[in-house]
Amino acid sequence: MKVVIANESHVKYAQLICETIEDSAKVRGTGIAQRTPEYITKKIVNGNAVIAIHEDQFAGFCYIELWDNLKFVVNSGLIVHPDYRNQGLAKKIKKKILEYSKEKYPEAKIFGITTGLAVMKINYDLGYQPVTFSELTTDEAFWNGCQTCKNYDILTRTNRKMCLCTGMLYDPKHEKNIKEHKYDSKVLSRLKKIKQALFLKKNK
């Protein structure tokens, strides 16, 4: 298994990457901002993505987005192909793209938003901290990218203060990333259920 910075030789996987992201969202029943093969191709060609390859087969992927004139970097679109799940690959990809982002954009704060508890734990283990949306980018283009998510109306109803996603931030200026509390999946799971009960009920 190789986890590497994507290049033009990986453009051939763009369609499969999009399909895998979409299929995963359907299986989990969660919202996700949709991306086109053209968008993924641009990320690959520009060197703003990490890809996992096993014997020439696509195994996983994650890409970088830039906001607020490089003040913020987002590691987005994390996906592992079903054939390679439950092997710790997601964490390897996240670690690789975090290290790459810190090297390429040393002054930027790195963040992500996700509904996945497994991704939250990976982020926490890598030094991310849960934050409110107000601590993330104010770039309208980023939030407009959520329009293709089925839960976008929740974001608008709360004036962009809250959604089913949880925001997590890595600040390079705090390299020690001291964790005051042990990661508690039960607490985050309970919070997720509360959000779903509160917002999805209103949506019906």
PDB file of C-alpha atoms in Angstrom:
ATOM      1  CA  MET A   1       0.000   0.000   0.000  1.00  0.00           C
ATOM      2  CA  LYS A   2       1.414   3.376  -1.030  1.00  0.00           C
ATOM      3  CA  VAL A   3       0.047   6.674   0.367  1.00  0.00           C
ATOM      4  CA  VAL A   4       1.505   9.434  -1.793  1.00  0.00           C
ATOM      5  CA  ILE A   5       1.013  12.977  -3.045  1.00  0.00           C
ATOM      6  CA  ALA A   6      -1.269  12.675  -6.068  1.00  0.00           C
ATOM      7  CA  ASN A   7       0.022  13.584  -9.528  1.00  0.00           C
ATOM      8  CA  GLU A   8      -1.179  13.485 -13.128  1.00  0.00           C
ATOM      9  CA  SER A   9      -0.737   9.722 -13.323  1.00  0.00           C
ATOM     10  CA  HIS A  10      -3.643   9.424 -10.862  1.00  0.00           C
ATOM     11  CA  VAL A  11      -6.173  11.452 -12.880  1.00  0.00           C
ATOM     12  CA  LYS A  12      -7.577   8.175 -14.217  1.00  0.00           C
ATOM     13  CA  TYR A  13      -9.076   7.502 -10.762  1.00  0.00           C
ATOM     14  CA  ALA A  14     -11.098  10.748 -10.587  1.00  0.00           C
ATOM     15  CA  GLN A  15     -14.431   9.249 -11.645  1.00  0.00           C
ATOM     16  CA  LEU A  16     -14.053   6.293  -9.274  1.00  0.00           C
ATOM     17  CA  ILE A  17     -13.155   8.624  -6.407  1.00  0.00           C
ATOM     18  CA  CYS A  18     -16.355  10.634  -6.939  1.00  0.00           C
ATOM     19  CA  GLU A  19     -18.479   7.505  -7.155  1.00  0.00           C
ATOM     20  CA  THR A  20     -16.923   6.063  -3.992  1.00  0.00           C
ATOM     21  CA  ILE A  21     -17.558   9.281  -2.040  1.00  0.00           C
ATOM     22  CA  GLU A  22     -21.178   9.416  -3.198  1.00  0.00           C
ATOM     23  CA  ASP A  23     -21.845   5.723  -2.527  1.00  0.00           C
ATOM     24  CA  SER A  24     -20.359   5.992   0.952  1.00  0.00           C
ATOM     25  CA  ALA A  25     -22.640   8.917   1.818  1.00  0.00           C
ATOM     26  CA  LYS A  26     -25.683   6.953   0.652  1.00  0.00           C
ATOM     27  CA  VAL A  27     -24.764   3.921   2.729  1.00  0.00           C
ATOM     28  CA  ARG A  28     -24.186   6.000   5.857  1.00  0.00           C
ATOM     29  CA  GLY A  29     -27.282   8.103   5.213  1.00  0.00           C
ATOM     30  CA  THR A  30     -25.335  11.309   5.738  1.00  0.00           C
ATOM     31  CA  GLY A  31     -25.045  14.519   3.809  1.00  0.00           C
ATOM     32  CA  ILE A  32     -21.937  15.351   1.827  1.00  0.00           C
ATOM     33  CA  ALA A  33     -20.858  18.114  -0.525  1.00  0.00           C
ATOM     34  CA  GLN A  34     -20.725  16.534  -3.964  1.00  0.00           C
ATOM     35  CA  ARG A  35     -17.650  16.892  -6.154  1.00  0.00           C
ATOM     36  CA  THR A  36     -17.262  16.343  -9.888  1.00  0.00           C
ATOM     37  CA  PRO A  37     -14.502  14.351 -11.611  1.00  0.00           C
ATOM     38  CA  GLU A  38     -13.308  17.658 -13.091  1.00  0.00           C
ATOM     39  CA  TYR A  39     -12.936  19.138  -9.608  1.00  0.00           C
ATOM     40  CA  ILE A  40     -11.034  16.103  -8.323  1.00  0.00           C
ATOM     41  CA  THR A  41      -8.823  16.146 -11.425  1.00  0.00           C
ATOM     42  CA  LYS A  42      -7.885  19.771 -10.761  1.00  0.00           C
ATOM     43  CA  LYS A  43      -6.869  18.921  -7.192  1.00  0.00           C
ATOM     44  CA  ILE A  44      -4.744  16.021  -8.409  1.00  0.00           C
ATOM     45  CA  VAL A  45      -3.018  17.997 -11.168  1.00  0.00           C
ATOM     46  CA  ASN A  46      -2.296  20.924  -8.835  1.00  0.00           C
ATOM     47  CA  GLY A  47      -0.672  18.613  -6.294  1.00  0.00           C
ATOM     48  CA  ASN A  48      -3.310  19.329  -3.673  1.00  0.00           C
ATOM     49  CA  ALA A  49      -4.332  15.765  -2.889  1.00  0.00           C
ATOM     50  CA  VAL A  50      -3.130  12.539  -1.316  1.00  0.00           C
ATOM     51  CA  ILE A  51      -4.009   9.148  -2.760  1.00  0.00           C
ATOM     52  CA  ALA A  52      -3.590   5.572  -1.564  1.00  0.00           C
ATOM     53  CA  ILE A  53      -2.797   2.967  -4.210  1.00  0.00           C
ATOM     54  CA  HIS A  54      -2.488  -0.810  -3.817  1.00  0.00           C
ATOM     55  CA  GLU A  55      -1.108  -2.701  -6.796  1.00  0.00           C
ATOM     56  CA  ASP A  56      -2.429  -0.046  -9.197  1.00  0.00           C
ATOM     57  CA  GLN A  57      -5.889  -0.130  -7.573  1.00  0.00           C
ATOM     58  CA  PHE A  58      -7.465   2.955  -6.000  1.00  0.00           C
ATOM     59  CA  ALA A  59      -7.672   2.530  -2.210  1.00  0.00           C
ATOM     60  CA  GLY A  60      -8.221   5.965  -0.685  1.00  0.00           C
ATOM     61  CA  PHE A  61      -8.113   9.715  -1.207  1.00  0.00           C
ATOM     62  CA  CYS A  62      -8.209  13.146   0.417  1.00  0.00           C
ATOM     63  CA  TYR A  63      -7.687  16.629  -1.023  1.00  0.00           C
ATOM     64  CA  ILE A  64      -6.735  20.153   0.063  1.00  0.00           C
ATOM     65  CA  GLU A  65      -8.832  23.303  -0.263  1.00  0.00           C
ATOM     66  CA  LEU A  66      -7.561  26.836   0.405  1.00  0.00           C
ATOM     67  CA  TRP A  67      -9.615  29.666   1.928  1.00  0.00           C
ATOM     68  CA  ASP A  68      -9.299  33.259   3.157  1.00  0.00           C
ATOM     69  CA  ASN A  69      -6.110  33.947   1.207  1.00  0.00           C
ATOM     70  CA  LEU A  70      -4.346  30.875   2.638  1.00  0.00           C
ATOM     71  CA  LYS A  71      -5.342  31.639   6.237  1.00  0.00           C
ATOM     72  CA  PHE A  72      -7.245  28.354   6.306  1.00  0.00           C
ATOM     73  CA  VAL A  73      -6.618  24.958   4.746  1.00  0.00           C
ATOM     74  CA  VAL A  74      -9.222  22.202   4.620  1.00  0.00           C
ATOM     75  CA  ASN A  75      -8.390  18.518   4.271  1.00  0.00           C
ATOM     76  CA  SER A  76     -11.583  17.352   2.622  1.00  0.00           C
ATOM     77  CA  GLY A  77     -13.193  14.466   0.769  1.00  0.00           C
ATOM     78  CA  LEU A  78     -11.576  11.703   2.839  1.00  0.00           C
ATOM     79  CA  ILE A  79     -12.627   8.377   1.408  1.00  0.00           C
ATOM     80  CA  VAL A  80     -11.435   4.779   1.579  1.00  0.00           C
ATOM     81  CA  HIS A  81     -12.578   2.259  -1.003  1.00  0.00           C
ATOM     82  CA  PRO A  82     -14.785  -0.510   0.531  1.00  0.00           C
ATOM     83  CA  ASP A  83     -12.176  -3.158  -0.342  1.00  0.00           C
ATOM     84  CA  TYR A  84      -9.613  -1.478   1.920  1.00  0.00           C
ATOM     85  CA  ARG A  85     -11.639  -0.396   4.932  1.00  0.00           C
ATOM     86  CA  ASN A  86     -11.016  -1.447   8.551  1.00  0.00           C
ATOM     87  CA  GLN A  87      -7.272  -1.565   7.951  1.00  0.00           C
ATOM     88  CA  GLY A  88      -6.306   1.815   9.446  1.00  0.00           C
ATOM     89  CA  LEU A  89      -5.896   3.363   6.000  1.00  0.00           C
ATOM     90  CA  ALA A  90      -8.059   6.426   6.706  1.00  0.00           C
ATOM     91  CA  LYS A  91      -5.761   7.498   9.534  1.00  0.00           C
ATOM     92  CA  LYS A  92      -2.672   7.002   7.337  1.00  0.00           C
ATOM     93  CA  ILE A  93      -4.196   9.207   4.653  1.00  0.00           C
ATOM     94  CA  LYS A  94      -5.237  11.884   7.164  1.00  0.00           C
ATOM     95  CA  LYS A  95      -1.787  11.880   8.763  1.00  0.00           C
ATOM     96  CA  LYS A  96      -0.095  12.154   5.367  1.00  0.00           C
ATOM     97  CA  ILE A  97      -2.261  15.046   4.164  1.00  0.00           C
ATOM     98  CA  LEU A  98      -1.956  16.882   7.502  1.00  0.00           C
ATOM     99  CA  GLU A  99       1.842  16.683   7.345  1.00  0.00           C
ATOM    100  CA  TYR A 100       1.774  17.743   3.685  1.00  0.00           C
ATOM    101  CA  SER A 101      -0.552  20.684   4.446  1.00  0.00           C
ATOM    102  CA  LYS A 102       1.674  21.884   7.299  1.00  0.00           C
ATOM    103  CA  GLU A 103       4.714  21.708   5.026  1.00  0.00           C
ATOM    104  CA  LYS A 104       3.073  23.384   2.046  1.00  0.00           C
ATOM    105  CA  TYR A 105       1.063  25.999   3.961  1.00  0.00           C
ATOM    106  CA  PRO A 106       2.943  26.487   7.278  1.00  0.00           C
ATOM    107  CA  GLU A 107       1.031  29.593   8.384  1.00  0.00           C
ATOM    108  CA  ALA A 108      -2.458  28.252   7.747  1.00  0.00           C
ATOM    109  CA  LYS A 109      -4.915  26.834  10.244  1.00  0.00           C
ATOM    110  CA  ILE A 110      -6.171  23.434   9.124  1.00  0.00           C
ATOM    111  CA  PHE A 111      -9.751  22.366   9.650  1.00  0.00           C
ATOM    112  CA  GLY A 112     -12.456  19.986   8.567  1.00  0.00           C
ATOM    113  CA  ILE A 113     -16.150  19.433   9.139  1.00  0.00           C
ATOM    114  CA  THR A 114     -17.600  15.949   9.378  1.00  0.00           C
ATOM    115  CA  THR A 115     -20.525  13.893  10.641  1.00  0.00           C
ATOM    116  CA  GLY A 116     -18.408  10.744  10.928  1.00  0.00           C
ATOM    117  CA  LEU A 117     -17.450   9.695  14.446  1.00  0.00           C
ATOM    118  CA  ALA A 118     -14.522   7.641  13.140  1.00  0.00           C
ATOM    119  CA  VAL A 119     -13.114  10.683  11.329  1.00  0.00           C
ATOM    120  CA  MET A 120     -13.603  12.813  14.450  1.00  0.00           C
ATOM    121  CA  LYS A 121     -11.495  10.361  16.443  1.00  0.00           C
ATOM    122  CA  ILE A 122      -8.775  10.300  13.793  1.00  0.00           C
ATOM    123  CA  ASN A 123      -8.697  14.108  13.742  1.00  0.00           C
ATOM    124  CA  TYR A 124      -8.565  14.278  17.530  1.00  0.00           C
ATOM    125  CA  ASP A 125      -5.702  11.791  17.670  1.00  0.00           C
ATOM    126  CA  LEU A 126      -3.797  13.933  15.144  1.00  0.00           C
ATOM    127  CA  GLY A 127      -4.206  17.071  17.239  1.00  0.00           C
ATOM    128  CA  TYR A 128      -7.429  18.630  15.968  1.00  0.00           C
ATOM    129  CA  GLN A 129      -9.843  20.146  18.482  1.00  0.00           C
ATOM    130  CA  PRO A 130     -13.653  20.479  18.175  1.00  0.00           C
ATOM    131  CA  VAL A 131     -14.597  24.135  17.597  1.00  0.00           C
ATOM    132  CA  THR A 132     -17.637  26.235  16.762  1.00  0.00           C
ATOM    133  CA  PHE A 133     -18.217  27.219  13.156  1.00  0.00           C
ATOM    134  CA  SER A 134     -17.390  30.822  14.088  1.00  0.00           C
ATOM    135  CA  GLU A 135     -13.736  29.780  14.479  1.00  0.00           C
ATOM    136  CA  LEU A 136     -13.580  28.482  10.912  1.00  0.00           C
ATOM    137  CA  THR A 137     -13.302  30.346   7.631  1.00  0.00           C
ATOM    138  CA  THR A 138     -15.791  33.088   6.806  1.00  0.00           C
ATOM    139  CA  ASP A 139     -15.160  32.624   3.082  1.00  0.00           C
ATOM    140  CA  GLU A 140     -18.577  32.466   1.422  1.00  0.00           C
ATOM    141  CA  ALA A 141     -17.264  30.143  -1.277  1.00  0.00           C
ATOM    142  CA  PHE A 142     -16.496  27.459   1.311  1.00  0.00           C
ATOM    143  CA  TRP A 143     -19.973  27.508   2.833  1.00  0.00           C
ATOM    144  CA  ASN A 144     -21.589  27.705  -0.603  1.00  0.00           C
ATOM    145  CA  GLY A 145     -19.889  24.394  -1.297  1.00  0.00           C
ATOM    146  CA  CYS A 146     -22.265  22.848   1.254  1.00  0.00           C
ATOM    147  CA  GLN A 147     -25.257  23.593  -0.987  1.00  0.00           C
ATOM    148  CA  THR A 148     -25.092  20.151  -2.596  1.00  0.00           C
ATOM    149  CA  CYS A 149     -25.390  18.500   0.840  1.00  0.00           C
ATOM    150  CA  LYS A 150     -28.890  17.312   1.740  1.00  0.00           C
ATOM    151  CA  ASN A 151     -28.577  19.011   5.143  1.00  0.00           C
ATOM    152  CA  TYR A 152     -27.778  22.461   3.747  1.00  0.00           C
ATOM    153  CA  ASP A 153     -31.084  23.900   4.912  1.00  0.00           C
ATOM    154  CA  ILE A 154     -30.046  23.183   8.523  1.00  0.00           C
ATOM    155  CA  LEU A 155     -26.952  25.310   8.023  1.00  0.00           C
ATOM    156  CA  THR A 156     -29.029  28.178   6.686  1.00  0.00           C
ATOM    157  CA  ARG A 157     -31.731  27.875   9.375  1.00  0.00           C
ATOM    158  CA  THR A 158     -29.107  28.237  12.090  1.00  0.00           C
ATOM    159  CA  ASN A 159     -27.444  31.201  10.352  1.00  0.00           C
ATOM    160  CA  ARG A 160     -24.394  29.032   9.772  1.00  0.00           C
ATOM    161  CA  LYS A 161     -23.816  28.546  13.492  1.00  0.00           C
ATOM    162  CA  MET A 162     -24.514  24.813  13.579  1.00  0.00           C
ATOM    163  CA  CYS A 163     -25.262  21.779  11.438  1.00  0.00           C
ATOM    164  CA  LEU A 164     -25.054  17.999  11.730  1.00  0.00           C
ATOM    165  CA  CYS A 165     -21.340  18.317  10.986  1.00  0.00           C
ATOM    166  CA  THR A 166     -18.804  19.019  13.723  1.00  0.00           C
ATOM    167  CA  GLY A 167     -16.017  21.489  13.026  1.00  0.00           C
ATOM    168  CA  MET A 168     -12.472  20.452  14.018  1.00  0.00           C
ATOM    169  CA  LEU A 169      -9.433  22.731  13.901  1.00  0.00           C
ATOM    170  CA  TYR A 170      -5.663  22.155  13.903  1.00  0.00           C
ATOM    171  CA  ASP A 171      -3.709  25.294  14.786  1.00  0.00           C
ATOM    172  CA  PRO A 172      -0.001  24.999  13.871  1.00  0.00           C
ATOM    173  CA  LYS A 173       0.818  27.728  16.391  1.00  0.00           C
ATOM    174  CA  HIS A 174      -0.090  25.272  19.129  1.00  0.00           C
ATOM    175  CA  GLU A 175       2.126  22.384  18.130  1.00  0.00           C
ATOM    176  CA  LYS A 176       1.816  20.653  21.501  1.00  0.00           C
ATOM    177  CA  ASN A 177      -1.911  20.234  20.886  1.00  0.00           C
ATOM    178  CA  ILE A 178      -2.535  19.483  24.537  1.00  0.00           C
ATOM    179  CA  LYS A 179      -5.692  17.431  25.001  1.00  0.00           C
ATOM    180  CA  GLU A 180      -7.401  18.496  28.202  1.00  0.00           C
ATOM    181  CA  HIS A 181      -9.934  15.698  27.950  1.00  0.00           C
ATOM    182  CA  LYS A 182      -9.740  12.121  26.742  1.00  0.00           C
ATOM    183  CA  TYR A 183     -11.608  11.458  23.518  1.00  0.00           C
ATOM    184  CA  ASP A 184     -15.083  10.209  24.388  1.00  0.00           C
ATOM    185  CA  SER A 185     -16.949   8.688  21.446  1.00  0.00           C
ATOM    186  CA  LYS A 186     -20.078   8.239  23.555  1.00  0.00           C
ATOM    187  CA  VAL A 187     -20.340  11.973  24.200  1.00  0.00           C
ATOM    188  CA  LEU A 188     -19.910  12.840  20.513  1.00  0.00           C
ATOM    189  CA  SER A 189     -22.336  10.111  19.489  1.00  0.00           C
ATOM    190  CA  ARG A 190     -24.902  11.471  21.903  1.00  0.00           C
ATOM    191  CA  LEU A 191     -24.353  15.006  20.606  1.00  0.00           C
ATOM    192  CA  LYS A 192     -24.813  13.784  17.036  1.00  0.00           C
ATOM    193  CA  LYS A 193     -28.112  12.110  17.948  1.00  0.00           C
ATOM    194  CA  ILE A 194     -29.323  15.271  19.689  1.00  0.00           C
ATOM    195  CA  LYS A 195     -28.528  17.342  16.583  1.00  0.00           C
ATOM    196  CA  GLN A 196     -30.341  14.870  14.351  1.00  0.00           C
ATOM    197  CA  ALA A 197     -33.395  14.817  16.607  1.00  0.00           C
ATOM    198  CA  LEU A 198     -33.463  18.601  16.809  1.00  0.00           C
ATOM    199  CA  PHE A 199     -32.819  19.561  13.205  1.00  0.00           C
ATOM    200  CA  LEU A 200     -34.122  16.622  11.158  1.00  0.00           C
ATOM    201  CA  LYS A 201     -37.450  16.663  12.988  1.00  0.00           C
ATOM    202  CA  LYS A 202     -37.930  20.280  11.987  1.00  0.00           C
ATOM    203  CA  ASN A 203     -37.087  19.387   8.441  1.00  0.00           C
ATOM    204  CA  LYS A 204     -39.991  16.936   8.145  1.00  0.00           C
TER     205      LYS A 204
END
